Amino acid sequence: MKIIFLGPPGAGKGTQSEAICKEYGVTQLSTGNLLRDNIRQGTPLGKEASKYIGGGNLVPDEIIINIIREELRKPYLSKGYILDGYPRTVRQAEELDDILKEYDQTLDVALVLEVDVPDLVRRLAGRRTCRNCGRSFHIVFNPPIDPDDCEIGGCDIYQRPDDSEEAVKNRLRIYEEMTKPLIEYYEQKKLLRRIDGAGEMAEVYKRIKDVLDPIYYNSLNYHPI
Ligand code: AP5
């Protein structure tokens, strides 16, 4: 399956992507995680990206599109993927259409996770992230109990600089202006499925599964009664 995951900052895209990958054998490609890895390693890409990310601004389209062009041709994504955080502008979506055509790939679905602003702010304010594996936790809703949970080995928990109050305001504004129009974009392509992102993580996942199961079984040509 090839899935696009849309939704405002803090909606739970990263959290739910983890469960989707386990269940359906797809791989998450998070542009945010990829950029943060580069910042941590001090690569030229990371140095450039850090000018934008901390304040909650989008990294320029050219940079991100080149990353996606490179990643989507790599074998680790050949069993299917979930694009978490890409596309984020109409230009990125149009470029993605071209790239997919060039690579002879077709999207199965664009999920949008819908959550109210007060809930988003609560989720972002309490979020803690593992520097090593990129997983998100929450000090109340999903505390990192076992440090060995880390997929890389030993969680190193920190608070993302773009989870500050100012940066969150900016990210929400940018989402409204630049990313929300993609809902209409994928609706017109008849790929959009809206998911109510309110409530507990397991409840939200059940709603996602209700949408993905038929697509998955259809892709296998298997129809359980
Ligand atoms: P990115 O890392 O993609 O951030 P984002 O889209 O803002 O999304 P978040 O990671 O903030 O939230 P999420 O929806 O994954 O929520 P999570 O699961 O963590 O991008 C960061 C930056 O990189 C951008 O601002 C930009 O600068 C740059 N960038 C990335 N892609 C780009 C692109 N394509 N173009 C240009 N620039 C780009 O959950 C949030 C919290 O809530 C967690 O604490 C979690 O435990 C908790 N939680 C989750 N679900 C629930 C629930 N149901 N109930 C209670 N708590 C919950």
Coordinates of N, CA and C and ligand atoms in Angstrom, one line a residue:
M1 N 0.8 -1.2 0.0 CA 0.0 0.0 0.0 C 0.9 1.3 0.0
K2 N 0.4 2.3 -0.7 CA 1.1 3.5 -0.7 C 0.1 4.6 -0.1
I3 N 0.5 5.1 1.0 CA -0.4 6.0 1.8 C 0.2 7.4 2.0
I4 N -0.6 8.4 1.9 CA -0.2 9.7 2.3 C -0.9 10.0 3.6
F5 N -0.2 10.6 4.6 CA -0.8 10.9 5.8 C -0.8 12.5 6.0
L6 N -2.0 13.1 6.0 CA -2.1 14.5 6.2 C -2.7 14.8 7.6
G7 N -2.5 16.0 8.0 CA -3.1 16.4 9.3 C -2.3 17.4 9.9
P8 N -2.9 18.2 10.8 CA -2.1 19.3 11.4 C -1.0 18.8 12.4
P9 N -0.1 19.7 12.7 CA 0.9 19.3 13.7 C 0.3 18.8 15.0
G10 N 0.8 17.7 15.4 CA 0.3 17.2 16.7 C -0.9 16.3 16.6
A11 N -1.4 16.1 15.4 CA -2.6 15.3 15.2 C -2.5 13.8 15.6
G12 N -1.2 13.3 15.5 CA -1.0 11.9 15.8 C -0.5 11.1 14.6
K13 N 0.0 11.8 13.6 CA 0.4 11.1 12.4 C 1.6 10.2 12.7
G14 N 2.6 10.7 13.4 CA 3.7 9.8 13.7 C 3.3 8.6 14.6
T15 N 2.5 8.9 15.6 CA 2.1 7.9 16.5 C 1.3 6.8 15.8
Q16 N 0.4 7.2 14.9 CA -0.4 6.2 14.2 C 0.4 5.5 13.1
S17 N 1.3 6.2 12.5 CA 2.1 5.6 11.5 C 2.8 4.3 12.0
E18 N 3.3 4.4 13.2 CA 4.0 3.3 13.8 C 3.2 2.0 13.8
A19 N 1.9 2.2 14.3 CA 1.0 1.0 14.3 C 0.6 0.6 12.9
I20 N 0.5 1.5 12.0 CA 0.1 1.1 10.6 C 1.2 0.3 10.0
C21 N 2.5 0.7 10.2 CA 3.6 0.0 9.7 C 3.7 -1.4 10.2
K22 N 3.4 -1.5 11.5 CA 3.5 -2.9 12.1 C 2.4 -3.8 11.5
E23 N 1.2 -3.2 11.3 CA 0.1 -4.1 10.9 C 0.2 -4.4 9.4
Y24 N 0.6 -3.5 8.6 CA 0.5 -3.7 7.1 C 1.8 -3.9 6.4
G25 N 2.9 -3.9 7.2 CA 4.2 -4.1 6.6 C 4.7 -3.0 5.7
V26 N 4.2 -1.8 5.9 CA 4.7 -0.7 5.1 C 5.8 0.0 5.9
T27 N 6.4 0.9 5.2 CA 7.5 1.7 5.9 C 7.2 3.2 6.0
Q28 N 7.4 3.8 7.1 CA 7.1 5.2 7.3 C 8.2 6.0 6.7
L29 N 7.9 7.0 5.9 CA 8.9 8.0 5.5 C 8.4 9.3 6.0
S30 N 9.0 9.8 7.1 CA 8.7 11.0 7.7 C 9.7 12.1 7.3
T31 N 9.3 13.1 6.6 CA 10.2 14.1 6.2 C 10.7 14.9 7.4
G32 N 9.9 15.0 8.4 CA 10.3 15.7 9.7 C 11.4 14.9 10.4
N33 N 11.2 13.6 10.5 CA 12.3 12.7 11.1 C 13.6 12.8 10.3
L34 N 13.4 12.7 9.0 CA 14.6 12.7 8.2 C 15.4 14.0 8.3
L35 N 14.7 15.1 8.4 CA 15.4 16.4 8.5 C 16.0 16.5 9.9
R36 N 15.3 16.0 10.9 CA 15.9 16.1 12.3 C 17.1 15.2 12.4
D37 N 17.1 14.0 11.7 CA 18.3 13.2 11.7 C 19.5 13.9 11.1
N38 N 19.2 14.6 10.0 CA 20.3 15.4 9.4 C 20.8 16.5 10.2
I39 N 19.9 17.2 11.0 CA 20.3 18.3 11.8 C 21.2 17.7 12.9
R40 N 20.8 16.5 13.5 CA 21.6 15.9 14.5 C 23.0 15.5 14.0
Q41 N 23.0 15.1 12.8 CA 24.3 14.6 12.2 C 25.2 15.8 11.7
G42 N 24.6 17.0 11.7 CA 25.3 18.2 11.2 C 25.6 18.1 9.7
T43 N 24.8 17.5 8.9 CA 25.0 17.4 7.4 C 24.7 18.8 6.8
P44 N 25.1 19.0 5.6 CA 24.7 20.3 4.9 C 23.2 20.4 4.8
L45 N 22.5 19.3 4.6 CA 21.0 19.4 4.5 C 20.5 19.8 5.9
G46 N 21.0 19.2 7.0 CA 20.6 19.5 8.3 C 20.9 21.0 8.7
K47 N 22.0 21.5 8.2 CA 22.4 22.9 8.5 C 21.4 23.8 7.8
E48 N 21.0 23.5 6.6 CA 20.0 24.3 5.9 C 18.7 24.2 6.5
A49 N 18.2 23.0 6.8 CA 16.9 22.7 7.4 C 16.7 23.4 8.7
S50 N 17.8 23.5 9.5 CA 17.7 24.1 10.9 C 17.3 25.6 10.8
K51 N 17.5 26.2 9.7 CA 17.2 27.6 9.6 C 15.6 27.8 9.6
Y52 N 14.9 26.7 9.3 CA 13.5 26.8 9.2 C 12.7 26.1 10.3
I53 N 13.2 24.9 10.6 CA 12.4 24.0 11.5 C 12.2 24.6 12.9
G54 N 13.2 25.1 13.5 CA 13.0 25.6 14.9 C 11.9 26.5 15.1
G55 N 11.7 27.4 14.1 CA 10.6 28.4 14.3 C 9.3 27.9 13.7
G56 N 9.3 26.7 13.2 CA 8.1 26.1 12.7 C 7.7 26.5 11.3
N57 N 8.8 27.0 10.5 CA 8.5 27.3 9.1 C 8.8 26.1 8.2
L58 N 8.2 26.1 7.0 CA 8.4 25.0 6.1 C 9.8 25.1 5.5
V59 N 10.5 24.0 5.3 CA 11.7 23.9 4.5 C 11.3 24.2 3.1
P60 N 12.1 24.9 2.3 CA 11.7 25.2 0.9 C 11.4 23.9 0.1
D61 N 10.4 24.1 -0.8 CA 9.9 23.0 -1.6 C 11.0 22.3 -2.4
E62 N 12.0 23.0 -3.0 CA 13.0 22.4 -3.8 C 13.8 21.4 -3.0
I63 N 14.1 21.7 -1.8 CA 14.9 20.8 -0.9 C 14.1 19.5 -0.7
I64 N 12.9 19.7 -0.3 CA 12.0 18.6 0.1 C 11.7 17.7 -1.1
I65 N 11.4 18.3 -2.2 CA 11.1 17.5 -3.4 C 12.3 16.6 -3.8
N66 N 13.5 17.2 -3.7 CA 14.6 16.4 -4.1 C 14.8 15.2 -3.1
I67 N 14.5 15.4 -1.8 CA 14.6 14.3 -0.9 C 13.6 13.2 -1.3
I68 N 12.4 13.6 -1.5 CA 11.4 12.6 -1.9 C 11.7 11.9 -3.1
R69 N 12.2 12.6 -4.1 CA 12.6 12.0 -5.4 C 13.7 10.9 -5.2
E70 N 14.6 11.2 -4.3 CA 15.7 10.2 -4.0 C 15.1 9.0 -3.2
E71 N 14.3 9.3 -2.1 CA 13.9 8.2 -1.2 C 12.9 7.3 -1.9
L72 N 12.0 7.8 -2.7 CA 11.0 6.9 -3.3 C 11.5 5.9 -4.3
R73 N 12.7 6.0 -4.7 CA 13.3 5.0 -5.6 C 14.1 3.9 -4.8
K74 N 14.2 4.1 -3.5 CA 15.0 3.2 -2.7 C 14.3 1.9 -2.4
P75 N 15.0 0.8 -2.4 CA 14.4 -0.5 -2.1 C 13.7 -0.7 -0.8
Y76 N 14.1 0.1 0.2 CA 13.5 -0.1 1.5 C 12.0 0.3 1.5
L77 N 11.6 1.0 0.5 CA 10.2 1.4 0.4 C 9.4 0.5 -0.6
S78 N 10.0 -0.5 -1.1 CA 9.4 -1.3 -2.2 C 8.2 -2.1 -1.7
K79 N 8.0 -2.3 -0.4 CA 6.9 -3.1 0.1 C 5.7 -2.2 0.4
G80 N 5.8 -0.9 0.1 CA 4.8 0.0 0.4 C 5.3 1.0 1.5
Y81 N 4.6 2.2 1.5 CA 5.0 3.2 2.4 C 3.9 4.1 2.9
I82 N 4.2 4.8 4.0 CA 3.3 5.9 4.4 C 4.1 7.2 4.5
L83 N 3.7 8.1 3.7 CA 4.4 9.4 3.7 C 3.8 10.3 4.8
D84 N 4.6 10.5 5.8 CA 4.1 11.2 7.0 C 4.8 12.6 6.9
G85 N 3.9 13.6 6.6 CA 4.5 15.0 6.6 C 4.9 15.5 5.2
Y86 N 4.6 14.7 4.2 CA 4.8 15.1 2.8 C 3.6 14.6 2.0
P87 N 3.0 15.3 1.1 CA 3.3 16.7 0.8 C 2.7 17.7 1.8
R88 N 3.2 18.9 1.7 CA 2.7 19.9 2.6 C 2.3 21.2 1.9
T89 N 2.6 21.2 0.6 CA 2.1 22.4 -0.2 C 1.6 21.8 -1.5
V90 N 0.8 22.6 -2.2 CA 0.2 22.1 -3.5 C 1.4 21.8 -4.5
R91 N 2.4 22.6 -4.5 CA 3.5 22.3 -5.4 C 4.1 21.0 -5.1
Q92 N 4.3 20.7 -3.8 CA 4.9 19.3 -3.4 C 4.0 18.2 -3.9
A93 N 2.7 18.4 -3.8 CA 1.7 17.4 -4.2 C 1.8 17.2 -5.8
E94 N 1.9 18.3 -6.5 CA 2.0 18.2 -8.0 C 3.3 17.5 -8.4
E95 N 4.4 17.8 -7.7 CA 5.7 17.2 -8.0 C 5.6 15.7 -7.7
L96 N 4.9 15.4 -6.6 CA 4.8 14.0 -6.2 C 4.1 13.2 -7.3
D97 N 3.0 13.8 -7.8 CA 2.3 13.1 -8.9 C 3.3 12.8 -10.1
D98 N 4.1 13.8 -10.4 CA 5.1 13.5 -11.5 C 6.1 12.4 -11.2
I99 N 6.6 12.5 -9.9 CA 7.6 11.5 -9.5 C 7.0 10.1 -9.5
L100 N 5.7 10.0 -9.0 CA 5.1 8.7 -9.0 C 4.9 8.1 -10.4
K101 N 4.5 9.0 -11.3 CA 4.3 8.6 -12.7 C 5.6 8.1 -13.3
E102 N 6.7 8.9 -13.0 CA 8.0 8.5 -13.5 C 8.4 7.1 -12.9
Y103 N 8.1 6.8 -11.7 CA 8.5 5.6 -11.0 C 7.5 4.5 -11.2
D104 N 6.4 4.8 -11.9 CA 5.3 3.8 -12.2 C 4.7 3.3 -10.8
Q105 N 4.4 4.3 -10.0 CA 3.8 4.0 -8.7 C 2.4 4.7 -8.6
T106 N 1.5 4.1 -7.8 CA 0.2 4.7 -7.7 C -0.2 4.8 -6.2
L107 N -0.7 5.9 -5.8 CA -1.2 6.0 -4.4 C -2.5 5.3 -4.2
D108 N -2.6 4.7 -3.0 CA -3.9 4.0 -2.7 C -4.8 4.9 -1.9
V109 N -4.3 5.7 -1.0 CA -5.2 6.5 -0.2 C -4.5 7.7 0.4
A110 N -5.2 8.8 0.6 CA -4.7 10.0 1.4 C -5.5 10.1 2.6
L111 N -4.9 9.8 3.8 CA -5.7 9.9 5.1 C -5.5 11.3 5.6
V112 N -6.5 11.9 6.1 CA -6.3 13.1 6.9 C -6.9 12.9 8.3
L113 N -6.0 13.2 9.2 CA -6.3 13.0 10.7 C -6.8 14.4 11.2
E114 N -8.1 14.4 11.6 CA -8.7 15.7 12.0 C -8.8 15.8 13.5
V115 N -8.2 16.9 14.0 CA -8.2 17.1 15.5 C -8.4 18.6 15.8
D116 N -9.2 18.9 16.8 CA -9.4 20.3 17.1 C -8.2 21.0 17.7
V117 N -8.1 22.3 17.5 CA -6.9 23.1 17.9 C -6.6 22.9 19.4
P118 N -7.6 23.0 20.3 CA -7.2 22.9 21.8 C -6.5 21.5 22.0
D119 N -7.0 20.4 21.4 CA -6.4 19.1 21.6 C -5.0 19.1 21.0
L120 N -4.8 19.7 19.9 CA -3.5 19.7 19.2 C -2.5 20.4 20.2
V121 N -2.9 21.5 20.7 CA -2.0 22.3 21.6 C -1.6 21.4 22.8
R122 N -2.7 20.8 23.4 CA -2.4 19.9 24.6 C -1.4 18.8 24.2
R123 N -1.6 18.2 23.0 CA -0.8 17.1 22.6 C 0.7 17.6 22.4
L124 N 0.8 18.7 21.7 CA 2.2 19.2 21.4 C 2.9 19.7 22.7
A125 N 2.2 20.3 23.6 CA 2.8 20.9 24.8 C 3.4 19.7 25.6
G126 N 2.7 18.6 25.6 CA 3.2 17.4 26.4 C 4.1 16.4 25.7
R127 N 4.3 16.7 24.4 CA 5.1 15.7 23.6 C 6.6 15.7 24.0
R128 N 7.1 14.5 24.1 CA 8.5 14.3 24.2 C 8.9 13.3 23.1
T129 N 10.1 13.6 22.5 CA 10.6 12.8 21.4 C 11.9 12.1 21.7
C130 N 12.1 10.9 21.1 CA 13.3 10.2 21.3 C 14.3 10.7 20.2
R131 N 15.4 11.2 20.7 CA 16.5 11.7 19.7 C 17.0 10.5 18.9
N132 N 17.0 9.3 19.4 CA 17.6 8.2 18.7 C 16.7 7.6 17.6
C133 N 15.4 7.3 18.0 CA 14.6 6.6 17.0 C 13.5 7.5 16.5
G134 N 13.3 8.7 17.0 CA 12.4 9.6 16.5 C 10.9 9.4 16.9
R135 N 10.7 8.4 17.8 CA 9.3 8.2 18.3 C 8.8 9.3 19.2
S136 N 7.5 9.5 19.1 CA 6.9 10.5 19.9 C 6.2 9.9 21.2
F137 N 6.4 10.5 22.3 CA 5.7 10.1 23.5 C 4.9 11.3 24.0
H138 N 4.2 11.1 25.1 CA 3.5 12.2 25.7 C 3.5 12.1 27.2
I139 N 3.8 13.2 27.9 CA 4.1 13.1 29.4 C 2.8 12.5 30.1
V140 N 1.6 12.7 29.6 CA 0.4 12.2 30.2 C -0.2 11.0 29.5
F141 N -0.4 11.2 28.1 CA -1.1 10.2 27.4 C -0.3 9.0 26.9
N142 N 1.0 9.2 26.9 CA 1.8 8.0 26.4 C 3.2 8.1 26.9
P143 N 3.4 8.0 28.2 CA 4.7 8.3 28.8 C 5.7 7.2 28.4
P144 N 7.0 7.6 28.2 CA 8.0 6.7 27.8 C 8.5 5.9 29.0
I145 N 7.8 4.8 29.3 CA 8.0 4.1 30.6 C 9.3 3.3 30.6
D146 N 9.5 2.6 29.5 CA 10.7 1.7 29.4 C 11.7 2.3 28.5
P147 N 12.9 2.8 29.0 CA 13.9 3.4 28.2 C 14.4 2.5 27.0
D148 N 14.2 1.2 27.3 CA 14.7 0.2 26.2 C 13.6 0.0 25.1
D149 N 12.5 0.8 25.2 CA 11.5 0.9 24.1 C 12.2 1.3 22.8
C150 N 13.3 2.1 22.9 CA 13.9 2.7 21.8 C 14.3 1.6 20.8
E151 N 13.9 1.9 19.5 CA 14.2 0.9 18.5 C 15.7 0.9 18.2
I152 N 16.4 1.9 18.5 CA 17.9 2.0 18.2 C 18.7 1.5 19.4
G153 N 18.1 1.7 20.6 CA 18.9 1.2 21.8 C 19.0 2.4 22.8
G154 N 18.1 2.4 23.8 CA 18.2 3.4 24.8 C 17.6 4.8 24.4
C155 N 16.4 5.1 24.9 CA 15.7 6.3 24.5 C 16.4 7.6 25.1
D156 N 16.6 8.6 24.3 CA 17.2 9.8 24.7 C 16.1 10.9 24.4
I157 N 15.3 11.2 25.5 CA 14.1 11.9 25.4 C 14.4 13.4 25.4
Y158 N 13.8 14.2 24.5 CA 13.9 15.7 24.6 C 12.6 16.3 24.1
Q159 N 12.5 17.6 24.3 CA 11.4 18.4 23.8 C 11.8 19.1 22.5
R160 N 11.0 18.9 21.4 CA 11.4 19.5 20.2 C 11.3 21.0 20.3
P161 N 12.3 21.8 19.8 CA 12.3 23.2 19.9 C 11.0 23.8 19.2
D162 N 10.5 23.1 18.1 CA 9.4 23.6 17.4 C 8.1 23.3 18.2
D163 N 8.2 22.7 19.4 CA 7.0 22.5 20.2 C 6.8 23.7 21.2
S164 N 7.6 24.7 21.1 CA 7.4 25.9 21.9 C 6.1 26.6 21.5
E165 N 5.6 27.4 22.4 CA 4.2 28.0 22.2 C 4.3 28.8 20.9
E166 N 5.3 29.6 20.7 CA 5.4 30.5 19.5 C 5.5 29.7 18.2
A167 N 6.3 28.7 18.2 CA 6.5 27.9 17.0 C 5.2 27.1 16.7
V168 N 4.5 26.6 17.7 CA 3.3 25.9 17.5 C 2.3 26.8 16.8
K169 N 2.2 28.0 17.3 CA 1.2 29.0 16.7 C 1.5 29.1 15.2
N170 N 2.8 29.3 14.9 CA 3.3 29.5 13.5 C 3.0 28.2 12.7
R171 N 3.2 27.0 13.3 CA 3.0 25.8 12.5 C 1.5 25.6 12.2
L172 N 0.6 26.0 13.2 CA -0.8 25.8 12.9 C -1.3 26.8 11.9
R173 N -0.7 28.0 11.9 CA -1.1 29.0 10.8 C -0.6 28.5 9.5
I174 N 0.6 28.0 9.4 CA 1.1 27.5 8.1 C 0.3 26.3 7.6
Y175 N -0.1 25.5 8.5 CA -0.9 24.3 8.1 C -2.2 24.8 7.5
E176 N -2.9 25.8 8.1 CA -4.1 26.3 7.5 C -3.9 26.9 6.1
E177 N -2.8 27.6 6.0 CA -2.6 28.4 4.7 C -2.0 27.5 3.6
M178 N -1.0 26.7 4.0 CA -0.3 26.0 2.9 C -0.7 24.5 2.7
T179 N -1.1 23.8 3.8 CA -1.2 22.4 3.8 C -2.7 22.0 3.7
K180 N -3.6 22.7 4.3 CA -5.0 22.4 4.3 C -5.6 22.3 2.9
P181 N -5.1 23.1 1.9 CA -5.7 23.0 0.6 C -5.4 21.6 -0.1
L182 N -4.5 20.8 0.5 CA -4.3 19.5 0.0 C -5.5 18.6 0.2
I183 N -6.3 18.9 1.2 CA -7.5 18.1 1.5 C -8.4 18.1 0.2
E184 N -8.6 19.3 -0.3 CA -9.4 19.4 -1.5 C -8.7 18.8 -2.7
Y185 N -7.4 18.9 -2.8 CA -6.6 18.4 -3.9 C -6.8 16.8 -4.0
Y186 N -6.7 16.2 -2.8 CA -6.9 14.7 -2.8 C -8.3 14.3 -2.9
E187 N -9.2 15.2 -2.4 CA -10.6 14.9 -2.5 C -11.0 14.8 -4.0
Q188 N -10.5 15.8 -4.8 CA -10.8 15.8 -6.2 C -10.3 14.5 -6.9
K189 N -9.2 14.0 -6.4 CA -8.6 12.8 -7.0 C -9.3 11.5 -6.5
K190 N -10.3 11.7 -5.6 CA -11.0 10.6 -5.0 C -10.1 9.7 -4.2
L191 N -9.1 10.2 -3.5 CA -8.2 9.4 -2.7 C -8.4 9.7 -1.2
L192 N -9.1 10.8 -0.9 CA -9.2 11.3 0.5 C -10.1 10.5 1.4
R193 N -9.6 10.2 2.6 CA -10.4 9.6 3.6 C -10.2 10.3 4.9
R194 N -11.2 10.9 5.5 CA -11.1 11.6 6.7 C -11.2 10.7 7.9
I195 N -10.3 10.9 8.9 CA -10.3 10.1 10.1 C -10.5 11.1 11.3
D196 N -11.5 10.8 12.1 CA -11.6 11.6 13.3 C -10.5 11.2 14.3
G197 N -9.6 12.2 14.6 CA -8.4 11.9 15.4 C -8.6 12.2 16.9
A198 N -9.9 12.5 17.3 CA -10.1 12.8 18.7 C -10.2 11.5 19.5
G199 N -9.9 11.5 20.7 CA -10.1 10.3 21.6 C -8.8 9.6 21.8
E200 N -8.9 8.4 22.4 CA -7.7 7.7 22.7 C -7.0 7.1 21.5
M201 N -5.7 6.9 21.6 CA -4.9 6.4 20.5 C -5.5 5.1 19.8
A202 N -5.9 4.2 20.7 CA -6.4 2.9 20.2 C -7.7 3.1 19.4
E203 N -8.6 4.0 19.9 CA -9.8 4.3 19.2 C -9.5 4.9 17.8
V204 N -8.6 5.8 17.8 CA -8.2 6.5 16.5 C -7.7 5.4 15.6
Y205 N -6.9 4.5 16.1 CA -6.3 3.5 15.3 C -7.3 2.6 14.7
K206 N -8.4 2.3 15.5 CA -9.5 1.4 15.0 C -10.1 2.1 13.8
R207 N -10.3 3.4 13.8 CA -11.0 4.1 12.7 C -10.1 4.0 11.5
I208 N -8.8 4.2 11.7 CA -7.8 4.1 10.5 C -7.9 2.7 9.9
K209 N -7.9 1.7 10.8 CA -7.9 0.3 10.4 C -9.2 0.0 9.6
D210 N -10.3 0.6 10.0 CA -11.5 0.3 9.2 C -11.4 0.9 7.8
V211 N -10.6 1.9 7.6 CA -10.4 2.4 6.3 C -9.4 1.6 5.5
L212 N -8.3 1.2 6.2 CA -7.2 0.6 5.5 C -7.4 -0.9 5.2
D213 N -8.1 -1.6 6.1 CA -8.3 -3.0 5.9 C -8.9 -3.4 4.5
P214 N -10.0 -2.8 4.0 CA -10.5 -3.1 2.7 C -9.5 -2.8 1.6
I215 N -8.7 -1.7 1.7 CA -7.8 -1.4 0.7 C -6.7 -2.4 0.7
Y216 N -6.3 -2.8 1.9 CA -5.2 -3.8 2.0 C -5.6 -5.1 1.4
Y217 N -6.8 -5.6 1.8 CA -7.2 -6.9 1.3 C -7.5 -6.9 -0.2
N218 N -8.0 -5.7 -0.6 CA -8.2 -5.6 -2.1 C -6.9 -5.7 -2.8
S219 N -5.8 -5.1 -2.3 CA -4.5 -5.1 -2.9 C -4.0 -6.5 -3.0
L220 N -4.4 -7.4 -2.0 CA -3.9 -8.8 -2.0 C -4.9 -9.7 -2.8
N221 N -6.0 -9.0 -3.3 CA -7.0 -9.8 -4.0 C -7.6 -10.9 -3.1
Y222 N -7.7 -10.5 -1.8 CA -8.2 -11.5 -0.8 C -9.5 -10.8 -0.1
H223 N -10.6 -11.5 -0.1 CA -11.8 -10.9 0.4 C -12.4 -11.8 1.5
P224 N -12.0 -11.4 2.8 CA -12.6 -12.2 4.0 C -14.1 -12.0 4.1
I225 N -14.8 -13.0 4.5 CA -16.3 -12.8 4.5 C -16.7 -11.9 5.6
Ligands
AP5_1 P1 7.0 17.1 11.2 O1 7.9 16.3 12.1 O2 6.3 16.4 10.1 O3 5.9 17.7 12.2 P2 4.3 18.0 12.0 O4 3.7 17.6 10.8 O5 4.1 19.3 12.6 O6 3.7 16.8 12.9 P3 4.1 16.5 14.3 O7 5.3 15.6 14.3 O8 4.2 17.7 15.1 O9 2.8 15.7 14.8 P4 2.2 14.3 14.5 O10 0.9 14.5 13.8 O11 3.2 13.4 14.0 O12 1.8 14.0 16.0 P5 2.5 12.9 17.0 O13 2.1 11.5 16.6 O14 3.9 13.2 17.3 O15 7.7 18.4 10.6 C1 8.5 19.2 11.4 C2 9.1 20.3 10.6 O16 9.9 19.8 9.5 C3 8.1 21.2 9.9 O17 7.6 22.2 10.7 C4 9.0 21.8 8.7 O18 9.8 22.7 9.2 C5 9.8 20.5 8.3 N1 9.1 19.7 7.3 C6 8.8 18.4 7.4 N2 8.2 18.0 6.3 C7 8.2 19.1 5.4 C8 7.7 19.3 4.1 N3 7.1 18.3 3.4 N4 7.9 20.5 3.5 C9 8.5 21.5 4.2 N5 9.0 21.4 5.5 C10 8.8 20.2 6.1 O19 1.6 13.2 18.3 C11 1.7 14.4 19.0 C12 1.6 14.2 20.5 O20 0.3 13.8 20.8 C13 2.6 13.1 21.0 O21 3.0 13.5 22.3 C14 1.7 11.9 21.1 O22 2.1 11.0 22.1 C15 0.3 12.5 21.5 N6 -0.8 11.8 20.9 C16 -1.0 11.2 19.7 N7 -2.2 10.7 19.5 C17 -2.9 11.0 20.7 C18 -4.2 10.7 21.1 N8 -5.1 10.1 20.4 N9 -4.5 11.2 22.4 C19 -3.7 11.8 23.2 N10 -2.4 12.1 22.8 C20 -2.0 11.7 21.6

